[in-house]
């Protein structure tokens, strides 16, 4: 299984407590996800974020409806959290979010380790489409985070 890594960094003009509180409310994920994914949380809201929590979503990838389930595997308020795909389009998806206070601002890092199904064909699909799509999702997210009121 070939694993890929994406790292992204965003400096937000808000204190760490406000930034982490924003991420503690799962419904905000819909606000920072590109519209073309038609992303929707199907777990009843509000959701109390914590280690071991399972969250179910639905979305469309290239127009194909899919279900996705993640588990919060690490939950350290104002420091980091990790969500890992249990069911979904990827063979592996582990997304770590890290937060660091820098005065009145917050630096946020995302690191995603992911793998696709399909062996060598999956590698080709990654090179042709998936890498740019994942990068685009996180570029959109960075811009959306800068424009929301935290």
C-alpha positions in Angstrom: 0.0 0.0 0.0 1.5 3.3 -1.1 0.9 6.1 1.5 0.9 9.8 0.6 1.4 12.7 3.0 0.0 16.2 2.7 1.0 18.9 5.1 -0.6 22.3 5.3 -0.1 25.3 7.6 -2.4 28.2 8.3 -1.9 31.3 10.5 -5.2 32.5 11.9 -5.8 35.9 13.4 -7.5 34.6 16.5 -6.4 33.2 19.9 -6.0 29.4 20.3 -9.0 29.0 22.5 -11.3 30.5 19.8 -9.7 28.5 17.0 -9.9 25.2 18.9 -13.5 26.0 19.9 -14.3 26.4 16.2 -12.9 23.0 15.5 -14.6 21.5 18.5 -18.0 22.1 16.8 -18.2 19.4 14.1 -20.9 21.4 12.2 -18.2 23.9 11.3 -16.5 21.4 9.1 -19.2 21.9 6.5 -18.4 25.7 6.5 -14.7 25.0 5.5 -15.2 22.2 3.0 -15.5 23.1 -0.7 -19.1 23.1 -2.0 -18.3 20.7 -4.9 -18.0 17.9 -2.3 -21.6 18.3 -1.1 -20.3 17.4 2.3 -22.9 16.8 5.0 -22.6 15.5 8.6 -25.3 12.8 9.1 -24.5 12.1 12.8 -27.1 14.1 14.8 -25.9 17.5 16.0 -24.6 18.9 18.3 -21.7 16.5 18.6 -19.6 16.5 21.8 -16.0 16.0 20.5 -13.9 13.5 22.4 -11.6 10.6 21.9 -13.4 7.6 20.6 -16.2 9.6 18.9 -17.5 8.2 15.6 -18.8 10.7 13.1 -20.7 9.8 9.9 -20.8 12.0 6.8 -22.0 11.8 3.2 -20.3 13.5 0.3 -19.8 13.3 -3.4 -16.4 12.6 -5.0 -16.5 13.4 -8.8 -20.3 13.3 -8.5 -20.4 9.8 -6.9 -22.3 9.7 -3.6 -20.3 8.2 -0.7 -20.5 7.6 3.0 -17.6 8.4 5.2 -17.1 7.5 8.9 -14.2 8.8 11.1 -13.1 8.2 14.6 -11.5 10.9 16.8 -8.5 8.8 17.9 -6.7 11.7 19.8 -8.3 14.6 21.6 -6.1 17.1 23.4 -7.9 20.4 23.7 -6.0 23.5 22.5 -3.1 21.2 21.4 -4.2 18.7 18.7 -6.7 16.1 17.6 -6.6 13.2 15.1 -9.5 11.8 13.0 -9.0 8.5 11.2 -11.3 7.1 8.5 -13.0 3.9 9.4 -15.2 3.7 6.3 -14.9 5.7 3.2 -13.2 6.2 -0.2 -9.6 5.9 1.0 -7.7 2.8 2.0 -6.2 4.9 4.8 -6.9 8.5 5.9 -5.4 9.8 9.2 -5.7 13.6 9.7 -3.8 15.3 12.5 -4.7 18.9 13.4 -2.1 20.7 15.6 -2.5 24.2 17.1 0.1 26.6 18.6 -0.6 30.0 20.1 1.6 32.8 18.7 0.6 35.8 20.7 -3.0 36.7 19.7 -2.8 34.4 16.7 -2.9 30.7 16.2 -0.8 28.6 13.9 -2.6 25.5 12.7 -1.0 22.5 11.0 -2.8 19.8 9.2 -1.0 16.5 8.3 -2.8 13.9 6.4 -1.5 10.4 5.7 -3.7 8.7 3.1 -3.6 5.7 0.7 -5.9 4.8 -2.2 -7.3 1.4 -3.1 -6.3 -0.2 -6.4 -2.6 -0.9 -6.2 -0.7 0.5 -9.2 -3.9 1.9 -10.7 -4.5 3.8 -7.4 -1.0 5.3 -7.8 -1.9 6.5 -11.3 -5.3 7.9 -10.2 -3.4 9.7 -7.4 -1.0 11.3 -9.8 -3.7 12.3 -12.3 -6.5 13.5 -9.9 -6.4 12.8 -6.2 -3.3 14.7 -5.2 -4.5 17.9 -6.8 -8.0 17.4 -5.3 -6.7 16.9 -1.8 -4.4 19.9 -2.1 -7.3 21.9 -3.4 -9.5 21.0 -0.5 -6.9 22.2 2.0 -6.3 25.4 0.0 -10.0 26.1 0.1 -10.1 25.3 3.8 -7.2 27.8 4.6 -9.0 30.5 2.7 -12.4 29.7 4.3 -10.8 29.7 7.8 -9.4 33.2 7.2 -12.8 34.5 6.2 -14.9 33.0 9.0 -15.5 34.9 12.3 -13.7 32.8 14.9 
